[in-house]
Amino acid sequence: MTSTLPTGASSPGTAAARAGYTIVDTDIHPSAPAAEIRARLSGAHRERWDMFGGRVPNPPEFYPRVRNAGFRLDSWPEAGGIPGSDLGTTQAQLLDEFGIDHGVLIPLQGHTFGAEEPRYSAALSGALNDWLAEEWLTPEPRLRSSIAIPTESPDLAAEEIARRAGDPRFVQVLLPTGGETGFGSRRYWPIYRAAAEAGLPVAAHTGGIEQHRGAGWPSFYLEEHVWNGNVMAALVTNLLCDGVFEEFPSLQVICVEGGVVWAAPLMWALDEAWPRLRADVPHLRKPPSEYLREHLWFTTQPIEEPDDSRHLTTALEHVGMTDRIMFASDYPHWDFDSPRLAPRLFPSDAREQIMGANACRLYGLPARATEATR
């Protein structure tokens, strides 16, 4: 992670620091002001918003254990509002500052909106997507977005996916890791079917109505923060064992903000046990690791950072999927990874892939035109 600059501190200029390769940031968090959501609701949904608000607290309220609501100190817009609510601040602090070619938005409000009463949830998700399209994607062509969906109402989620699928600015479907039941359940399959039919990957981002899988809630923020990889491993195992990847052979799932290196021991354990337990999962026709290598992608933040970077290189070799790892900054959160400093963590022969080429391939984004290709 990269430490936050003190308020008012300067940083290197964009032009001089521009990398020689395409940079795609796959985890940028916008946050719609309440008034912007309200303005896009109609009738009874607006009355409900005024009377009751939301079922689950929205950011930053759901970060009670960490200072500054979990945001970079310098990311609060000068004009007011919470971090991620102002496009101009994001452009200045992230896109322009680091010469980012493409950024993918992940609106965390989608996690909480997705768990409301079905029709209200669909209205909130639609309003959030409208706000993203009108206020961020239209004025800033470098950005793409996830589709926020009424997650716990998969039939309505499929309708929202179909509604946005024709807009090339929406490049993936947003899924939380914490839901009312395991996301491998057939209950959620309409989401995967709609995503696969639209040719869109599903981005599973840590969080949701149950942010911390296991018995009870964490007592400390450290406990929650470092648990993300385990949450992601549980999600992936559930998708695999319930047959999601067998049922939807073209579906691609991105593990966002869950680290990477946990995948290797998970695949080892699954492949070791699968031959003896095949009768338990007869719908799995090949070793589990083959499904995971065909269907999973990863984002880097918060990538595991050992004191000796060679250990990370070795771990990534065991995972064997550097062609499916994509850079993420997690802006504007406190553990933001700088596009200028993060590349040093990655194996040199995979750096360009991770920083942008892999994401361009997955999302169909154009690579940066260099002097050699002009």
mmCIF file of C-alpha atoms in Angstrom:
data_model
loop_
_atom_site.group_PDB
_atom_site.id
_atom_site.type_symbol
_atom_site.label_atom_id
_atom_site.label_comp_id
_atom_site.label_asym_id
_atom_site.label_seq_id
_atom_site.Cartn_x
_atom_site.Cartn_y
_atom_site.Cartn_z
ATOM 1 C CA MET A 1 0.000 0.000 0.000
ATOM 2 C CA THR A 2 1.065 3.604 -0.542
ATOM 3 C CA SER A 3 1.093 6.152 2.255
ATOM 4 C CA THR A 4 -1.125 9.193 1.815
ATOM 5 C CA LEU A 5 0.532 12.504 1.048
ATOM 6 C CA PRO A 6 0.138 15.158 3.726
ATOM 7 C CA THR A 7 -2.567 17.649 2.817
ATOM 8 C CA GLY A 8 -1.209 20.225 0.388
ATOM 9 C CA ALA A 9 1.907 18.246 -0.506
ATOM 10 C CA SER A 10 2.974 18.175 -4.131
ATOM 11 C CA SER A 11 3.836 15.154 -6.230
ATOM 12 C CA PRO A 12 5.719 14.562 -9.486
ATOM 13 C CA GLY A 13 4.084 15.922 -12.631
ATOM 14 C CA THR A 14 2.100 13.647 -14.891
ATOM 15 C CA ALA A 15 3.996 14.037 -18.140
ATOM 16 C CA ALA A 16 7.414 13.273 -16.678
ATOM 17 C CA ALA A 17 6.086 10.297 -14.764
ATOM 18 C CA ARG A 18 4.015 8.783 -17.576
ATOM 19 C CA ALA A 19 4.786 5.094 -17.937
ATOM 20 C CA GLY A 20 5.890 3.509 -21.191
ATOM 21 C CA TYR A 21 2.983 1.090 -21.128
ATOM 22 C CA THR A 22 -0.784 1.124 -20.860
ATOM 23 C CA ILE A 23 -2.121 1.572 -17.329
ATOM 24 C CA VAL A 24 -5.579 0.323 -16.400
ATOM 25 C CA ASP A 25 -6.830 0.838 -12.860
ATOM 26 C CA THR A 26 -9.482 -1.833 -12.223
ATOM 27 C CA ASP A 27 -10.718 -0.719 -8.809
ATOM 28 C CA ILE A 28 -11.828 2.914 -8.486
ATOM 29 C CA HIS A 29 -14.634 3.707 -6.053
ATOM 30 C CA PRO A 30 -17.099 6.449 -6.932
ATOM 31 C CA SER A 31 -19.768 7.377 -4.407
ATOM 32 C CA ALA A 32 -23.050 8.974 -5.416
ATOM 33 C CA PRO A 33 -24.323 11.763 -3.143
ATOM 34 C CA ALA A 34 -27.682 10.940 -1.596
ATOM 35 C CA ALA A 35 -29.343 13.844 -3.393
ATOM 36 C CA GLU A 36 -28.180 12.458 -6.753
ATOM 37 C CA ILE A 37 -29.749 9.072 -6.032
ATOM 38 C CA ARG A 38 -32.959 10.663 -4.751
ATOM 39 C CA ALA A 39 -33.278 12.773 -7.888
ATOM 40 C CA ARG A 40 -33.238 9.617 -10.010
ATOM 41 C CA LEU A 41 -35.932 7.797 -8.052
ATOM 42 C CA SER A 42 -39.613 8.135 -8.779
ATOM 43 C CA GLY A 43 -42.913 7.861 -6.956
ATOM 44 C CA ALA A 44 -43.036 5.458 -4.054
ATOM 45 C CA HIS A 45 -39.309 4.755 -4.179
ATOM 46 C CA ARG A 46 -38.518 8.428 -3.571
ATOM 47 C CA GLU A 47 -41.019 8.509 -0.712
ATOM 48 C CA ARG A 48 -39.378 5.429 0.767
ATOM 49 C CA TRP A 49 -35.939 7.011 0.394
ATOM 50 C CA ASP A 50 -37.159 10.118 2.243
ATOM 51 C CA MET A 51 -38.875 8.158 4.984
ATOM 52 C CA PHE A 52 -36.549 5.207 5.572
ATOM 53 C CA GLY A 53 -33.328 5.650 3.625
ATOM 54 C CA GLY A 54 -31.404 2.425 3.150
ATOM 55 C CA ARG A 55 -31.426 -0.918 4.901
ATOM 56 C CA VAL A 56 -27.645 -1.057 5.255
ATOM 57 C CA PRO A 57 -25.410 1.925 6.061
ATOM 58 C CA ASN A 58 -23.605 3.365 3.073
ATOM 59 C CA PRO A 59 -19.951 4.331 3.007
ATOM 60 C CA PRO A 60 -18.367 5.779 5.017
ATOM 61 C CA GLU A 61 -20.736 4.706 7.808
ATOM 62 C CA PHE A 62 -19.826 1.020 7.503
ATOM 63 C CA TYR A 63 -16.174 1.638 8.322
ATOM 64 C CA PRO A 64 -16.459 2.303 12.059
ATOM 65 C CA ARG A 65 -13.161 0.806 13.042
ATOM 66 C CA VAL A 66 -10.780 2.826 10.919
ATOM 67 C CA ARG A 67 -9.873 6.500 11.075
ATOM 68 C CA ASN A 68 -11.005 8.984 8.424
ATOM 69 C CA ALA A 69 -13.774 6.637 7.256
ATOM 70 C CA GLY A 70 -11.225 4.511 5.423
ATOM 71 C CA PHE A 71 -10.295 7.198 2.903
ATOM 72 C CA ARG A 72 -7.051 8.932 1.960
ATOM 73 C CA LEU A 73 -6.642 12.111 3.942
ATOM 74 C CA ASP A 74 -6.287 14.177 0.775
ATOM 75 C CA SER A 75 -9.242 12.645 -1.088
ATOM 76 C CA TRP A 76 -12.040 14.703 0.495
ATOM 77 C CA PRO A 77 -13.281 17.100 -2.224
ATOM 78 C CA GLU A 78 -12.667 20.778 -1.512
ATOM 79 C CA ALA A 79 -16.224 21.537 -2.609
ATOM 80 C CA GLY A 80 -17.643 19.146 -0.031
ATOM 81 C CA GLY A 81 -19.023 15.633 -0.136
ATOM 82 C CA ILE A 82 -17.298 12.342 0.587
ATOM 83 C CA PRO A 83 -14.307 10.925 -1.313
ATOM 84 C CA GLY A 84 -15.322 9.483 -4.643
ATOM 85 C CA SER A 85 -18.272 11.834 -5.064
ATOM 86 C CA ASP A 86 -16.450 14.410 -7.193
ATOM 87 C CA LEU A 87 -15.203 13.490 -10.669
ATOM 88 C CA GLY A 88 -12.828 16.443 -10.851
ATOM 89 C CA THR A 89 -10.977 15.346 -7.716
ATOM 90 C CA THR A 90 -10.641 11.804 -9.048
ATOM 91 C CA GLN A 91 -9.378 13.092 -12.381
ATOM 92 C CA ALA A 92 -6.776 15.294 -10.735
ATOM 93 C CA GLN A 93 -5.581 12.893 -8.033
ATOM 94 C CA LEU A 94 -5.664 9.668 -10.030
ATOM 95 C CA LEU A 95 -6.265 9.745 -13.789
ATOM 96 C CA ASP A 96 -4.185 12.829 -14.612
ATOM 97 C CA GLU A 97 -1.647 12.444 -11.825
ATOM 98 C CA PHE A 98 -0.593 8.962 -12.908
ATOM 99 C CA GLY A 99 -1.344 9.061 -16.626
ATOM 100 C CA ILE A 100 -3.942 6.305 -16.341
ATOM 101 C CA ASP A 101 -5.330 5.225 -19.698
ATOM 102 C CA HIS A 102 -8.480 3.503 -18.475
ATOM 103 C CA GLY A 103 -10.193 3.218 -15.117
ATOM 104 C CA VAL A 104 -12.930 0.811 -14.073
ATOM 105 C CA LEU A 105 -15.463 2.075 -11.524
ATOM 106 C CA ILE A 106 -16.706 -0.134 -8.723
ATOM 107 C CA PRO A 107 -19.522 1.666 -6.844
ATOM 108 C CA LEU A 108 -19.628 0.099 -3.384
ATOM 109 C CA GLN A 109 -23.103 1.511 -2.836
ATOM 110 C CA GLY A 110 -24.131 -1.274 -5.212
ATOM 111 C CA HIS A 111 -23.391 -3.786 -2.462
ATOM 112 C CA THR A 112 -25.849 -2.239 -0.038
ATOM 113 C CA PHE A 113 -28.462 -1.153 -2.589
ATOM 114 C CA GLY A 114 -28.466 -4.716 -3.899
ATOM 115 C CA ALA A 115 -29.771 -6.105 -0.609
ATOM 116 C CA GLU A 116 -32.910 -3.974 -0.263
ATOM 117 C CA GLU A 117 -36.524 -5.035 -0.833
ATOM 118 C CA PRO A 118 -36.591 -6.299 -4.469
ATOM 119 C CA ARG A 119 -38.288 -3.433 -6.342
ATOM 120 C CA TYR A 120 -36.656 -0.778 -4.170
ATOM 121 C CA SER A 121 -33.330 -2.503 -4.706
ATOM 122 C CA ALA A 122 -33.838 -2.479 -8.476
ATOM 123 C CA ALA A 123 -34.761 1.214 -8.403
ATOM 124 C CA LEU A 124 -31.701 2.139 -6.327
ATOM 125 C CA SER A 125 -29.376 0.079 -8.506
ATOM 126 C CA GLY A 126 -30.831 1.636 -11.646
ATOM 127 C CA ALA A 127 -30.483 5.130 -10.190
ATOM 128 C CA LEU A 128 -26.863 4.456 -9.288
ATOM 129 C CA ASN A 129 -26.113 3.207 -12.800
ATOM 130 C CA ASP A 130 -27.834 6.255 -14.291
ATOM 131 C CA TRP A 131 -25.719 8.545 -12.104
ATOM 132 C CA LEU A 132 -22.540 6.760 -13.134
ATOM 133 C CA ALA A 133 -23.409 7.030 -16.817
ATOM 134 C CA GLU A 134 -24.489 10.670 -16.692
ATOM 135 C CA GLU A 135 -22.014 12.156 -14.230
ATOM 136 C CA TRP A 136 -18.854 10.058 -14.742
ATOM 137 C CA LEU A 137 -18.852 8.018 -17.956
ATOM 138 C CA THR A 138 -20.197 10.676 -20.283
ATOM 139 C CA PRO A 139 -17.798 13.481 -19.280
ATOM 140 C CA GLU A 140 -14.752 11.205 -18.779
ATOM 141 C CA PRO A 141 -14.054 8.797 -21.676
ATOM 142 C CA ARG A 142 -11.171 7.156 -19.818
ATOM 143 C CA LEU A 143 -13.643 5.562 -17.448
ATOM 144 C CA ARG A 144 -15.703 2.392 -17.648
ATOM 145 C CA SER A 145 -18.045 1.063 -14.969
ATOM 146 C CA SER A 146 -19.446 -1.984 -13.274
ATOM 147 C CA ILE A 147 -23.195 -2.562 -13.431
ATOM 148 C CA ALA A 148 -24.757 -2.270 -9.975
ATOM 149 C CA ILE A 149 -27.498 -4.879 -9.615
ATOM 150 C CA PRO A 150 -30.238 -5.833 -7.124
ATOM 151 C CA THR A 151 -28.099 -8.771 -6.050
ATOM 152 C CA GLU A 152 -30.572 -10.512 -3.782
ATOM 153 C CA SER A 153 -33.277 -10.378 -6.458
ATOM 154 C CA PRO A 154 -31.533 -12.217 -9.310
ATOM 155 C CA ASP A 155 -34.456 -12.001 -11.755
ATOM 156 C CA LEU A 156 -34.455 -8.226 -11.453
ATOM 157 C CA ALA A 157 -30.650 -8.224 -11.544
ATOM 158 C CA ALA A 158 -30.778 -10.025 -14.886
ATOM 159 C CA GLU A 159 -33.120 -7.316 -16.189
ATOM 160 C CA GLU A 160 -30.686 -4.570 -15.143
ATOM 161 C CA ILE A 161 -27.768 -6.423 -16.747
ATOM 162 C CA ALA A 162 -29.705 -6.759 -20.006
ATOM 163 C CA ARG A 163 -30.646 -3.084 -19.831
ATOM 164 C CA ARG A 164 -27.002 -1.928 -19.546
ATOM 165 C CA ALA A 165 -25.385 -4.593 -21.694
ATOM 166 C CA GLY A 166 -25.741 -2.574 -24.886
ATOM 167 C CA ASP A 167 -23.730 0.293 -23.420
ATOM 168 C CA PRO A 168 -20.023 -0.425 -23.992
ATOM 169 C CA ARG A 169 -19.139 1.864 -21.098
ATOM 170 C CA PHE A 170 -20.411 -0.811 -18.683
ATOM 171 C CA VAL A 171 -17.815 -3.595 -18.827
ATOM 172 C CA GLN A 172 -18.695 -5.931 -15.945
ATOM 173 C CA VAL A 173 -21.360 -6.928 -13.426
ATOM 174 C CA LEU A 174 -20.733 -6.070 -9.771
ATOM 175 C CA LEU A 175 -21.181 -8.786 -7.144
ATOM 176 C CA PRO A 176 -20.424 -8.548 -3.397
ATOM 177 C CA THR A 177 -18.689 -11.416 -1.608
ATOM 178 C CA GLY A 178 -21.183 -11.353 1.261
ATOM 179 C CA GLY A 179 -24.785 -12.275 0.470
ATOM 180 C CA GLU A 180 -27.816 -13.920 2.017
ATOM 181 C CA THR A 181 -26.427 -17.329 1.041
ATOM 182 C CA GLY A 182 -23.478 -18.714 -0.902
ATOM 183 C CA PHE A 183 -23.166 -17.202 -4.362
ATOM 184 C CA GLY A 184 -22.801 -20.646 -5.914
ATOM 185 C CA SER A 185 -26.470 -21.263 -5.099
ATOM 186 C CA ARG A 186 -28.800 -21.751 -8.061
ATOM 187 C CA ARG A 187 -30.772 -18.827 -6.708
ATOM 188 C CA TYR A 188 -28.085 -16.528 -8.168
ATOM 189 C CA TRP A 189 -27.679 -18.292 -11.486
ATOM 190 C CA PRO A 190 -29.906 -15.808 -13.397
ATOM 191 C CA ILE A 191 -27.160 -13.248 -12.698
ATOM 192 C CA TYR A 192 -24.469 -15.460 -14.199
ATOM 193 C CA ARG A 193 -26.677 -16.425 -17.132
ATOM 194 C CA ALA A 194 -27.398 -12.779 -17.946
ATOM 195 C CA ALA A 195 -23.730 -11.833 -17.601
ATOM 196 C CA ALA A 196 -22.595 -14.717 -19.806
ATOM 197 C CA GLU A 197 -25.213 -13.927 -22.450
ATOM 198 C CA ALA A 198 -24.082 -10.305 -22.456
ATOM 199 C CA GLY A 199 -20.434 -11.331 -22.690
ATOM 200 C CA LEU A 200 -19.667 -9.493 -19.445
ATOM 201 C CA PRO A 201 -17.431 -10.738 -16.614
ATOM 202 C CA VAL A 202 -18.653 -10.694 -13.017
ATOM 203 C CA ALA A 203 -16.498 -8.642 -10.636
ATOM 204 C CA ALA A 204 -16.723 -10.025 -7.095
ATOM 205 C CA HIS A 205 -15.614 -7.272 -4.720
ATOM 206 C CA THR A 206 -15.160 -7.885 -1.007
ATOM 207 C CA GLY A 207 -18.016 -6.557 1.092
ATOM 208 C CA GLY A 208 -21.770 -6.743 1.137
ATOM 209 C CA ILE A 209 -24.316 -7.488 3.817
ATOM 210 C CA GLU A 210 -21.883 -9.913 5.430
ATOM 211 C CA GLN A 211 -18.426 -8.410 5.087
ATOM 212 C CA HIS A 212 -16.506 -10.984 7.052
ATOM 213 C CA ARG A 213 -17.190 -14.661 6.422
ATOM 214 C CA GLY A 214 -16.895 -16.907 9.462
ATOM 215 C CA ALA A 215 -18.349 -17.085 12.963
ATOM 216 C CA GLY A 216 -19.419 -13.630 14.074
ATOM 217 C CA TRP A 217 -17.950 -10.231 13.337
ATOM 218 C CA PRO A 218 -14.296 -9.209 13.668
ATOM 219 C CA SER A 219 -13.227 -7.343 16.771
ATOM 220 C CA PHE A 220 -10.489 -5.330 15.044
ATOM 221 C CA TYR A 221 -10.026 -3.608 11.706
ATOM 222 C CA LEU A 222 -6.715 -5.409 11.209
ATOM 223 C CA GLU A 223 -8.577 -8.683 11.570
ATOM 224 C CA GLU A 224 -11.067 -7.688 8.883
ATOM 225 C CA HIS A 225 -8.564 -6.066 6.536
ATOM 226 C CA VAL A 226 -6.242 -9.041 6.180
ATOM 227 C CA TRP A 227 -9.059 -11.565 5.880
ATOM 228 C CA ASN A 228 -10.035 -10.598 2.344
ATOM 229 C CA GLY A 229 -8.157 -13.449 0.694
ATOM 230 C CA ASN A 230 -9.999 -15.997 2.830
ATOM 231 C CA VAL A 231 -13.329 -14.417 1.951
ATOM 232 C CA MET A 232 -12.455 -14.638 -1.725
ATOM 233 C CA ALA A 233 -11.285 -18.257 -1.417
ATOM 234 C CA ALA A 234 -14.627 -19.185 0.187
ATOM 235 C CA LEU A 235 -16.556 -17.484 -2.617
ATOM 236 C CA VAL A 236 -14.511 -19.154 -5.357
ATOM 237 C CA THR A 237 -14.772 -22.594 -3.772
ATOM 238 C CA ASN A 238 -18.532 -22.202 -3.453
ATOM 239 C CA LEU A 239 -18.911 -21.152 -7.106
ATOM 240 C CA LEU A 240 -16.782 -24.093 -8.190
ATOM 241 C CA CYS A 241 -18.434 -26.804 -6.079
ATOM 242 C CA ASP A 242 -21.968 -25.690 -6.905
ATOM 243 C CA GLY A 243 -21.130 -26.094 -10.585
ATOM 244 C CA VAL A 244 -21.365 -22.466 -11.709
ATOM 245 C CA PHE A 245 -18.340 -22.791 -13.991
ATOM 246 C CA GLU A 246 -19.656 -26.030 -15.476
ATOM 247 C CA GLU A 247 -23.085 -24.500 -16.118
ATOM 248 C CA PHE A 248 -21.695 -21.272 -17.590
ATOM 249 C CA PRO A 249 -18.527 -22.240 -19.488
ATOM 250 C CA SER A 250 -17.912 -18.744 -20.844
ATOM 251 C CA LEU A 251 -18.372 -16.925 -17.520
ATOM 252 C CA GLN A 252 -15.366 -14.996 -16.235
ATOM 253 C CA VAL A 253 -15.120 -13.964 -12.563
ATOM 254 C CA ILE A 254 -12.788 -11.258 -11.279
ATOM 255 C CA CYS A 255 -11.678 -11.430 -7.640
ATOM 256 C CA VAL A 256 -11.428 -7.759 -6.685
ATOM 257 C CA GLU A 257 -9.630 -6.606 -3.542
ATOM 258 C CA GLY A 258 -8.940 -10.099 -2.271
ATOM 259 C CA GLY A 259 -5.230 -10.521 -2.961
ATOM 260 C CA VAL A 260 -3.836 -13.251 -5.190
ATOM 261 C CA VAL A 261 -1.458 -15.732 -3.584
ATOM 262 C CA TRP A 262 -4.167 -17.658 -1.696
ATOM 263 C CA ALA A 263 -5.194 -19.189 -5.017
ATOM 264 C CA ALA A 264 -2.205 -21.532 -5.269
ATOM 265 C CA PRO A 265 -2.720 -23.499 -2.014
ATOM 266 C CA LEU A 266 -6.460 -23.525 -2.657
ATOM 267 C CA MET A 267 -5.927 -25.179 -6.040
ATOM 268 C CA TRP A 268 -3.431 -27.633 -4.523
ATOM 269 C CA ALA A 269 -5.929 -28.663 -1.839
ATOM 270 C CA LEU A 270 -8.869 -28.950 -4.232
ATOM 271 C CA ASP A 271 -6.949 -31.034 -6.758
ATOM 272 C CA GLU A 272 -5.581 -33.308 -4.039
ATOM 273 C CA ALA A 273 -9.003 -34.049 -2.541
ATOM 274 C CA TRP A 274 -11.082 -34.108 -5.731
ATOM 275 C CA PRO A 275 -10.125 -37.659 -6.960
ATOM 276 C CA ARG A 276 -11.310 -39.192 -3.690
ATOM 277 C CA LEU A 277 -14.441 -37.046 -3.392
ATOM 278 C CA ARG A 278 -15.643 -37.024 -6.973
ATOM 279 C CA ALA A 279 -18.857 -38.792 -5.993
ATOM 280 C CA ASP A 280 -19.690 -35.736 -3.895
ATOM 281 C CA VAL A 281 -19.377 -33.382 -6.873
ATOM 282 C CA PRO A 282 -20.144 -35.528 -9.918
ATOM 283 C CA HIS A 283 -20.889 -32.414 -11.964
ATOM 284 C CA LEU A 284 -17.201 -31.441 -11.868
ATOM 285 C CA ARG A 285 -15.687 -33.205 -14.853
ATOM 286 C CA LYS A 286 -12.087 -32.080 -14.507
ATOM 287 C CA PRO A 287 -9.634 -31.078 -11.788
ATOM 288 C CA PRO A 288 -10.791 -27.977 -9.889
ATOM 289 C CA SER A 289 -7.654 -26.033 -10.759
ATOM 290 C CA GLU A 290 -8.554 -26.268 -14.447
ATOM 291 C CA TYR A 291 -11.868 -24.499 -13.826
ATOM 292 C CA LEU A 292 -10.206 -21.812 -11.751
ATOM 293 C CA ARG A 293 -7.478 -21.164 -14.304
ATOM 294 C CA GLU A 294 -10.116 -20.873 -17.047
ATOM 295 C CA HIS A 295 -12.563 -18.642 -15.188
ATOM 296 C CA LEU A 296 -10.762 -16.485 -12.593
ATOM 297 C CA TRP A 297 -9.047 -13.129 -12.790
ATOM 298 C CA PHE A 298 -7.488 -11.148 -9.955
ATOM 299 C CA THR A 299 -6.823 -7.518 -9.106
ATOM 300 C CA THR A 300 -3.696 -6.496 -7.251
ATOM 301 C CA GLN A 301 -4.749 -4.280 -4.366
ATOM 302 C CA PRO A 302 -4.191 -5.381 -1.612
ATOM 303 C CA ILE A 303 -1.581 -7.700 -3.060
ATOM 304 C CA GLU A 304 0.455 -9.547 -0.468
ATOM 305 C CA GLU A 305 3.748 -7.713 0.223
ATOM 306 C CA PRO A 306 6.464 -9.841 1.888
ATOM 307 C CA ASP A 307 9.657 -8.128 3.022
ATOM 308 C CA ASP A 308 11.551 -10.005 0.324
ATOM 309 C CA SER A 309 9.816 -9.390 -3.036
ATOM 310 C CA ARG A 310 11.284 -12.635 -4.366
ATOM 311 C CA HIS A 311 8.849 -14.473 -2.143
ATOM 312 C CA LEU A 312 5.928 -12.785 -3.919
ATOM 313 C CA THR A 313 7.427 -13.712 -7.284
ATOM 314 C CA THR A 314 7.664 -17.338 -6.173
ATOM 315 C CA ALA A 315 4.077 -17.278 -4.910
ATOM 316 C CA LEU A 316 2.826 -15.865 -8.207
ATOM 317 C CA GLU A 317 4.723 -18.590 -10.055
ATOM 318 C CA HIS A 318 2.774 -21.140 -8.026
ATOM 319 C CA VAL A 319 -0.507 -19.432 -8.916
ATOM 320 C CA GLY A 320 0.622 -19.458 -12.550
ATOM 321 C CA MET A 321 -1.862 -16.844 -13.740
ATOM 322 C CA THR A 322 0.049 -13.614 -14.282
ATOM 323 C CA ASP A 323 -1.826 -13.289 -17.568
ATOM 324 C CA ARG A 324 -5.005 -12.860 -15.450
ATOM 325 C CA ILE A 325 -3.818 -10.413 -12.818
ATOM 326 C CA MET A 326 -4.762 -6.740 -13.222
ATOM 327 C CA PHE A 327 -3.539 -3.611 -11.486
ATOM 328 C CA ALA A 328 -5.863 -1.905 -8.993
ATOM 329 C CA SER A 329 -5.306 1.212 -6.878
ATOM 330 C CA ASP A 330 -8.422 1.086 -4.671
ATOM 331 C CA TYR A 331 -8.670 4.896 -4.891
ATOM 332 C CA PRO A 332 -9.729 6.776 -2.783
ATOM 333 C CA HIS A 333 -9.238 4.385 0.125
ATOM 334 C CA TRP A 334 -6.495 4.696 2.682
ATOM 335 C CA ASP A 335 -4.542 1.669 1.418
ATOM 336 C CA PHE A 336 -4.380 3.089 -2.109
ATOM 337 C CA ASP A 337 -1.640 1.589 -4.288
ATOM 338 C CA SER A 338 0.224 4.112 -6.425
ATOM 339 C CA PRO A 339 0.477 3.225 -10.151
ATOM 340 C CA ARG A 340 3.953 4.730 -9.957
ATOM 341 C CA LEU A 341 5.251 2.550 -7.113
ATOM 342 C CA ALA A 342 3.229 -0.662 -7.363
ATOM 343 C CA PRO A 343 4.951 -2.054 -10.493
ATOM 344 C CA ARG A 344 8.128 -2.712 -8.499
ATOM 345 C CA LEU A 345 6.231 -5.435 -6.641
ATOM 346 C CA PHE A 346 5.485 -7.467 -9.746
ATOM 347 C CA PRO A 347 7.840 -9.797 -11.659
ATOM 348 C CA SER A 348 9.570 -7.711 -14.326
ATOM 349 C CA ASP A 349 8.484 -10.002 -17.154
ATOM 350 C CA ALA A 350 4.817 -9.656 -16.133
ATOM 351 C CA ARG A 351 4.790 -5.985 -15.148
ATOM 352 C CA GLU A 352 3.379 -4.601 -18.388
ATOM 353 C CA GLN A 353 0.703 -7.292 -18.502
ATOM 354 C CA ILE A 354 -0.418 -6.656 -14.947
ATOM 355 C CA MET A 355 -0.380 -2.871 -15.214
ATOM 356 C CA GLY A 356 -2.649 -2.781 -18.257
ATOM 357 C CA ALA A 357 -2.360 -5.363 -21.022
ATOM 358 C CA ASN A 358 -4.368 -8.030 -19.205
ATOM 359 C CA ALA A 359 -7.211 -5.615 -18.470
ATOM 360 C CA CYS A 360 -7.240 -4.370 -22.077
ATOM 361 C CA ARG A 361 -7.645 -7.962 -23.237
ATOM 362 C CA LEU A 362 -10.446 -8.769 -20.777
ATOM 363 C CA TYR A 363 -12.424 -5.562 -21.245
ATOM 364 C CA GLY A 364 -11.685 -4.978 -24.923
ATOM 365 C CA LEU A 365 -9.949 -1.668 -24.214
ATOM 366 C CA PRO A 366 -7.471 -0.078 -26.632
ATOM 367 C CA ALA A 367 -3.814 -0.101 -25.652
ATOM 368 C CA ARG A 368 -1.948 3.180 -25.436
ATOM 369 C CA ALA A 369 -0.507 4.337 -28.735
ATOM 370 C CA THR A 370 3.259 4.628 -28.327
ATOM 371 C CA GLU A 371 5.778 6.440 -30.478
ATOM 372 C CA ALA A 372 6.678 3.116 -32.091
ATOM 373 C CA THR A 373 3.089 2.372 -33.090
ATOM 374 C CA ARG A 374 2.020 5.816 -34.268
#
